[in-house]
């Protein structure tokens, strides 16, 4: 059984994240999507809300499970029995940050493999932060996020 972890903040999950999860689900037997608590980033959605949105967005992908974590990624991967970490790569700006994390994770846990999946062109410049900004200013983000996230963003900003 080949199990991979897809970690991230997922604040909220976008269509770009979903694309990476769907592609990874073709490559591994089981995928655990792992939203990090990420307190430092003061997320818009609570950890519970991010978990619920990922669960709803991925409910048609049977090999995908969702489990949040708060601590080192390498420790969580070991705890979950995952042998690989999958990350999406978008524009060149992602490289430095992703390479640094991958290099450090290799030092901490040499047996944990990191696999990058290239984003297709339509998601190259898509990020949760841009989606939040557009939604906050009343823009339509329907094409950038799963339907459940579009609804959640409307509710979030209607009550703010
Ligand atoms: O979606 P993001 O914000 O790019 O996700 C970053 C995340 C959560 C994958 C990264 O910050 C992480 O792995 N955090 C867990 C803490 C950890 O292991 N830090 C050391 C990484 S070298």
PDB file of C-alpha atoms and ligand atoms in Angstrom:
ATOM      1  CA  UNK A   1       0.000   0.000   0.000  1.00  0.00           C
ATOM      2  CA  UNK A   2       1.606   3.261  -1.141  1.00  0.00           C
ATOM      3  CA  UNK A   3       0.361   6.103   1.041  1.00  0.00           C
ATOM      4  CA  UNK A   4       1.191   9.771   0.373  1.00  0.00           C
ATOM      5  CA  UNK A   5       0.624  12.923   2.370  1.00  0.00           C
ATOM      6  CA  UNK A   6      -0.409  16.226   0.779  1.00  0.00           C
ATOM      7  CA  UNK A   7       0.261  18.917   3.382  1.00  0.00           C
ATOM      8  CA  UNK A   8      -0.666  22.575   3.193  1.00  0.00           C
ATOM      9  CA  UNK A   9      -2.557  25.369   4.849  1.00  0.00           C
ATOM     10  CA  UNK A  10      -5.585  25.024   2.541  1.00  0.00           C
ATOM     11  CA  UNK A  11      -7.096  28.352   3.592  1.00  0.00           C
ATOM     12  CA  UNK A  12      -9.216  27.497   1.670  1.00  0.00           C
ATOM     13  CA  UNK A  13      -8.703  24.548  -0.712  1.00  0.00           C
ATOM     14  CA  UNK A  14      -8.648  25.835  -4.320  1.00  0.00           C
ATOM     15  CA  UNK A  15      -9.209  24.147  -7.679  1.00  0.00           C
ATOM     16  CA  UNK A  16      -5.407  24.083  -8.004  1.00  0.00           C
ATOM     17  CA  UNK A  17      -5.106  22.071  -4.781  1.00  0.00           C
ATOM     18  CA  UNK A  18      -7.903  19.790  -5.959  1.00  0.00           C
ATOM     19  CA  UNK A  19      -6.104  19.212  -9.260  1.00  0.00           C
ATOM     20  CA  UNK A  20      -2.928  18.110  -7.427  1.00  0.00           C
ATOM     21  CA  UNK A  21      -4.947  15.811  -5.116  1.00  0.00           C
ATOM     22  CA  UNK A  22      -6.783  14.232  -8.078  1.00  0.00           C
ATOM     23  CA  UNK A  23      -3.517  13.681 -10.004  1.00  0.00           C
ATOM     24  CA  UNK A  24      -1.800  12.215  -6.933  1.00  0.00           C
ATOM     25  CA  UNK A  25      -4.742   9.864  -6.368  1.00  0.00           C
ATOM     26  CA  UNK A  26      -3.869   8.241  -9.727  1.00  0.00           C
ATOM     27  CA  UNK A  27      -0.316   7.574  -8.527  1.00  0.00           C
ATOM     28  CA  UNK A  28      -0.799   6.330  -4.941  1.00  0.00           C
ATOM     29  CA  UNK A  29      -3.136   3.825  -3.251  1.00  0.00           C
ATOM     30  CA  UNK A  30      -4.083   6.250  -0.498  1.00  0.00           C
ATOM     31  CA  UNK A  31      -3.777  10.006  -0.159  1.00  0.00           C
ATOM     32  CA  UNK A  32      -3.990  11.828   3.142  1.00  0.00           C
ATOM     33  CA  UNK A  33      -4.675  15.514   2.672  1.00  0.00           C
ATOM     34  CA  UNK A  34      -3.197  17.184   5.734  1.00  0.00           C
ATOM     35  CA  UNK A  35      -4.133  20.760   6.617  1.00  0.00           C
ATOM     36  CA  UNK A  36      -1.635  22.248   9.073  1.00  0.00           C
ATOM     37  CA  UNK A  37      -2.860  24.249  12.037  1.00  0.00           C
ATOM     38  CA  UNK A  38      -0.621  27.131  10.743  1.00  0.00           C
ATOM     39  CA  UNK A  39      -1.388  29.445  13.658  1.00  0.00           C
ATOM     40  CA  UNK A  40       1.338  31.864  12.493  1.00  0.00           C
ATOM     41  CA  UNK A  41      -0.622  32.600   9.312  1.00  0.00           C
ATOM     42  CA  UNK A  42      -3.873  33.486  11.190  1.00  0.00           C
ATOM     43  CA  UNK A  43      -6.059  31.557   8.747  1.00  0.00           C
ATOM     44  CA  UNK A  44      -9.448  32.901   7.607  1.00  0.00           C
ATOM     45  CA  UNK A  45     -11.043  29.465   8.105  1.00  0.00           C
ATOM     46  CA  UNK A  46     -10.627  27.488  11.319  1.00  0.00           C
ATOM     47  CA  UNK A  47      -8.856  24.148  11.139  1.00  0.00           C
ATOM     48  CA  UNK A  48     -12.219  22.364  11.505  1.00  0.00           C
ATOM     49  CA  UNK A  49     -13.707  24.408   8.649  1.00  0.00           C
ATOM     50  CA  UNK A  50     -10.694  23.717   6.408  1.00  0.00           C
ATOM     51  CA  UNK A  51     -10.968  19.981   7.129  1.00  0.00           C
ATOM     52  CA  UNK A  52     -14.715  20.006   6.375  1.00  0.00           C
ATOM     53  CA  UNK A  53     -14.217  21.891   3.084  1.00  0.00           C
ATOM     54  CA  UNK A  54     -11.465  19.497   1.923  1.00  0.00           C
ATOM     55  CA  UNK A  55     -13.672  16.508   2.854  1.00  0.00           C
ATOM     56  CA  UNK A  56     -16.584  17.897   0.878  1.00  0.00           C
ATOM     57  CA  UNK A  57     -14.445  18.865  -2.124  1.00  0.00           C
ATOM     58  CA  UNK A  58     -12.791  15.422  -2.336  1.00  0.00           C
ATOM     59  CA  UNK A  59     -15.748  13.214  -1.442  1.00  0.00           C
ATOM     60  CA  UNK A  60     -15.822  11.648  -4.947  1.00  0.00           C
ATOM     61  CA  UNK A  61     -12.196  10.522  -4.646  1.00  0.00           C
ATOM     62  CA  UNK A  62     -12.456   7.277  -2.619  1.00  0.00           C
ATOM     63  CA  UNK A  63      -8.742   6.916  -1.824  1.00  0.00           C
ATOM     64  CA  UNK A  64      -8.536  10.396  -0.252  1.00  0.00           C
ATOM     65  CA  UNK A  65      -8.695  10.931   3.516  1.00  0.00           C
ATOM     66  CA  UNK A  66      -8.290  14.160   5.477  1.00  0.00           C
ATOM     67  CA  UNK A  67      -6.302  14.452   8.727  1.00  0.00           C
ATOM     68  CA  UNK A  68      -5.045  17.699  10.227  1.00  0.00           C
ATOM     69  CA  UNK A  69      -1.714  18.054  12.013  1.00  0.00           C
ATOM     70  CA  UNK A  70       0.110  20.443  14.297  1.00  0.00           C
ATOM     71  CA  UNK A  71       3.851  19.790  14.481  1.00  0.00           C
ATOM     72  CA  UNK A  72       6.575  18.590  12.189  1.00  0.00           C
ATOM     73  CA  UNK A  73       5.499  17.206   8.844  1.00  0.00           C
ATOM     74  CA  UNK A  74       8.078  14.385   8.993  1.00  0.00           C
ATOM     75  CA  UNK A  75       6.706  13.220  12.369  1.00  0.00           C
ATOM     76  CA  UNK A  76       3.140  13.259  11.083  1.00  0.00           C
ATOM     77  CA  UNK A  77       4.152  11.338   7.931  1.00  0.00           C
ATOM     78  CA  UNK A  78       5.734   8.635  10.108  1.00  0.00           C
ATOM     79  CA  UNK A  79       2.667   8.520  12.386  1.00  0.00           C
ATOM     80  CA  UNK A  80       0.388   8.061   9.368  1.00  0.00           C
ATOM     81  CA  UNK A  81       2.636   5.481   7.664  1.00  0.00           C
ATOM     82  CA  UNK A  82       3.140   7.699   4.609  1.00  0.00           C
ATOM     83  CA  UNK A  83       6.257   7.109   2.491  1.00  0.00           C
ATOM     84  CA  UNK A  84       5.888  10.187   0.284  1.00  0.00           C
ATOM     85  CA  UNK A  85       4.904  13.835   0.466  1.00  0.00           C
ATOM     86  CA  UNK A  86       3.246  15.335  -2.610  1.00  0.00           C
ATOM     87  CA  UNK A  87       3.428  19.068  -3.295  1.00  0.00           C
ATOM     88  CA  UNK A  88       2.079  21.100  -6.199  1.00  0.00           C
ATOM     89  CA  UNK A  89       4.504  23.365  -8.048  1.00  0.00           C
ATOM     90  CA  UNK A  90       3.181  26.485  -9.705  1.00  0.00           C
ATOM     91  CA  UNK A  91       5.296  29.394 -10.910  1.00  0.00           C
ATOM     92  CA  UNK A  92       9.052  29.771 -10.408  1.00  0.00           C
ATOM     93  CA  UNK A  93       8.398  31.707  -7.209  1.00  0.00           C
ATOM     94  CA  UNK A  94       7.414  28.420  -5.492  1.00  0.00           C
ATOM     95  CA  UNK A  95      10.799  26.800  -6.156  1.00  0.00           C
ATOM     96  CA  UNK A  96      12.986  28.435  -3.499  1.00  0.00           C
ATOM     97  CA  UNK A  97      10.494  27.852  -0.687  1.00  0.00           C
ATOM     98  CA  UNK A  98       9.633  24.301  -1.738  1.00  0.00           C
ATOM     99  CA  UNK A  99      13.284  23.334  -2.275  1.00  0.00           C
ATOM    100  CA  UNK A 100      14.195  24.631   1.172  1.00  0.00           C
ATOM    101  CA  UNK A 101      11.420  22.635   2.852  1.00  0.00           C
ATOM    102  CA  UNK A 102      12.239  19.510   0.829  1.00  0.00           C
ATOM    103  CA  UNK A 103      15.949  19.751   1.647  1.00  0.00           C
ATOM    104  CA  UNK A 104      15.220  20.136   5.363  1.00  0.00           C
ATOM    105  CA  UNK A 105      12.688  17.308   5.352  1.00  0.00           C
ATOM    106  CA  UNK A 106      15.280  15.040   3.663  1.00  0.00           C
ATOM    107  CA  UNK A 107      17.732  15.877   6.450  1.00  0.00           C
ATOM    108  CA  UNK A 108      15.132  15.166   9.119  1.00  0.00           C
ATOM    109  CA  UNK A 109      13.741  12.026   7.505  1.00  0.00           C
ATOM    110  CA  UNK A 110      15.845  10.666   4.604  1.00  0.00           C
ATOM    111  CA  UNK A 111      13.402   7.838   3.871  1.00  0.00           C
ATOM    112  CA  UNK A 112      10.474  10.223   3.264  1.00  0.00           C
ATOM    113  CA  UNK A 113      10.312  11.026  -0.464  1.00  0.00           C
ATOM    114  CA  UNK A 114       8.971  14.369  -1.757  1.00  0.00           C
ATOM    115  CA  UNK A 115       7.218  14.308  -5.124  1.00  0.00           C
ATOM    116  CA  UNK A 116       6.270  17.456  -7.056  1.00  0.00           C
ATOM    117  CA  UNK A 117       3.314  17.670  -9.375  1.00  0.00           C
ATOM    118  CA  UNK A 118       3.393  20.529 -11.873  1.00  0.00           C
ATOM    119  CA  UNK A 119       0.273  22.686 -11.981  1.00  0.00           C
ATOM    120  CA  UNK A 120      -1.457  22.924 -15.350  1.00  0.00           C
ATOM    121  CA  UNK A 121      -1.392  26.433 -16.911  1.00  0.00           C
ATOM    122  CA  UNK A 122      -4.859  27.461 -15.704  1.00  0.00           C
ATOM    123  CA  UNK A 123      -3.783  27.029 -12.066  1.00  0.00           C
ATOM    124  CA  UNK A 124      -0.212  28.344 -12.384  1.00  0.00           C
ATOM    125  CA  UNK A 125      -0.965  31.627 -10.617  1.00  0.00           C
ATOM    126  CA  UNK A 126      -3.839  30.519  -8.415  1.00  0.00           C
ATOM    127  CA  UNK A 127      -3.401  30.724  -4.649  1.00  0.00           C
ATOM    128  CA  UNK A 128      -5.618  30.688  -1.579  1.00  0.00           C
ATOM    129  CA  UNK A 129      -4.518  34.227  -0.689  1.00  0.00           C
ATOM    130  CA  UNK A 130      -5.535  35.647  -4.090  1.00  0.00           C
ATOM    131  CA  UNK A 131      -8.863  33.807  -3.881  1.00  0.00           C
ATOM    132  CA  UNK A 132      -9.486  35.290  -0.405  1.00  0.00           C
ATOM    133  CA  UNK A 133      -8.650  38.785  -1.657  1.00  0.00           C
ATOM    134  CA  UNK A 134     -10.962  38.576  -4.675  1.00  0.00           C
ATOM    135  CA  UNK A 135     -13.807  37.130  -2.563  1.00  0.00           C
ATOM    136  CA  UNK A 136     -13.338  39.749   0.150  1.00  0.00           C
ATOM    137  CA  UNK A 137     -13.772  42.488  -2.443  1.00  0.00           C
ATOM    138  CA  UNK A 138     -16.942  40.932  -3.803  1.00  0.00           C
ATOM    139  CA  UNK A 139     -15.388  39.302  -6.891  1.00  0.00           C
ATOM    140  CA  UNK A 140     -16.569  36.014  -8.358  1.00  0.00           C
ATOM    141  CA  UNK A 141     -14.210  33.127  -7.492  1.00  0.00           C
ATOM    142  CA  UNK A 142     -16.485  30.358  -8.797  1.00  0.00           C
ATOM    143  CA  UNK A 143     -13.965  29.217 -11.431  1.00  0.00           C
ATOM    144  CA  UNK A 144     -11.094  29.056  -8.925  1.00  0.00           C
ATOM    145  CA  UNK A 145     -12.534  26.981  -6.063  1.00  0.00           C
ATOM    146  CA  UNK A 146     -14.777  23.937  -5.450  1.00  0.00           C
ATOM    147  CA  UNK A 147     -18.501  24.853  -5.124  1.00  0.00           C
ATOM    148  CA  UNK A 148     -18.529  24.277  -1.340  1.00  0.00           C
ATOM    149  CA  UNK A 149     -15.666  26.777  -0.911  1.00  0.00           C
ATOM    150  CA  UNK A 150     -17.428  29.369  -3.049  1.00  0.00           C
ATOM    151  CA  UNK A 151     -20.441  29.102  -0.724  1.00  0.00           C
ATOM    152  CA  UNK A 152     -18.279  29.221   2.406  1.00  0.00           C
ATOM    153  CA  UNK A 153     -16.428  32.342   1.215  1.00  0.00           C
ATOM    154  CA  UNK A 154     -19.714  34.125   0.474  1.00  0.00           C
ATOM    155  CA  UNK A 155     -20.975  33.282   3.969  1.00  0.00           C
ATOM    156  CA  UNK A 156     -17.684  34.270   5.591  1.00  0.00           C
ATOM    157  CA  UNK A 157     -17.526  37.690   3.984  1.00  0.00           C
ATOM    158  CA  UNK A 158     -21.252  38.345   4.339  1.00  0.00           C
ATOM    159  CA  UNK A 159     -20.881  38.037   8.116  1.00  0.00           C
ATOM    160  CA  UNK A 160     -17.674  40.104   8.348  1.00  0.00           C
TER     161      UNK A 160
HETATM  162  O1  LIG B   1       0.239  25.576   1.946  1.00  0.00           O
HETATM  163  P1  LIG B   1       1.521  25.974   2.593  1.00  0.00           P
HETATM  164  O2  LIG B   1       1.285  27.146   3.522  1.00  0.00           O
HETATM  165  O3  LIG B   1       2.642  26.210   1.624  1.00  0.00           O
HETATM  166  O4  LIG B   1       1.956  24.721   3.511  1.00  0.00           O
HETATM  167  C1  LIG B   1       3.158  24.754   4.231  1.00  0.00           C
HETATM  168  C2  LIG B   1       3.269  23.502   5.121  1.00  0.00           C
HETATM  169  C3  LIG B   1       2.097  23.405   6.070  1.00  0.00           C
HETATM  170  C4  LIG B   1       3.309  22.274   4.229  1.00  0.00           C
HETATM  171  C5  LIG B   1       4.616  23.629   5.888  1.00  0.00           C
HETATM  172  O5  LIG B   1       4.659  24.848   6.556  1.00  0.00           O
HETATM  173  C6  LIG B   1       4.844  22.493   6.858  1.00  0.00           C
HETATM  174  O6  LIG B   1       5.236  21.410   6.471  1.00  0.00           O
HETATM  175  N1  LIG B   1       4.573  22.765   8.143  1.00  0.00           N
HETATM  176  C7  LIG B   1       4.738  21.790   9.218  1.00  0.00           C
HETATM  177  C8  LIG B   1       5.896  22.164  10.138  1.00  0.00           C
HETATM  178  C9  LIG B   1       7.207  21.631   9.611  1.00  0.00           C
HETATM  179  O7  LIG B   1       7.398  20.452   9.399  1.00  0.00           O
HETATM  180  N2  LIG B   1       8.148  22.577   9.373  1.00  0.00           N
HETATM  181  C10 LIG B   1       9.447  22.276   8.859  1.00  0.00           C
HETATM  182  C11 LIG B   1       9.430  22.175   7.333  1.00  0.00           C
HETATM  183  S1  LIG B   1      11.044  21.981   6.754  1.00  0.00           S
END
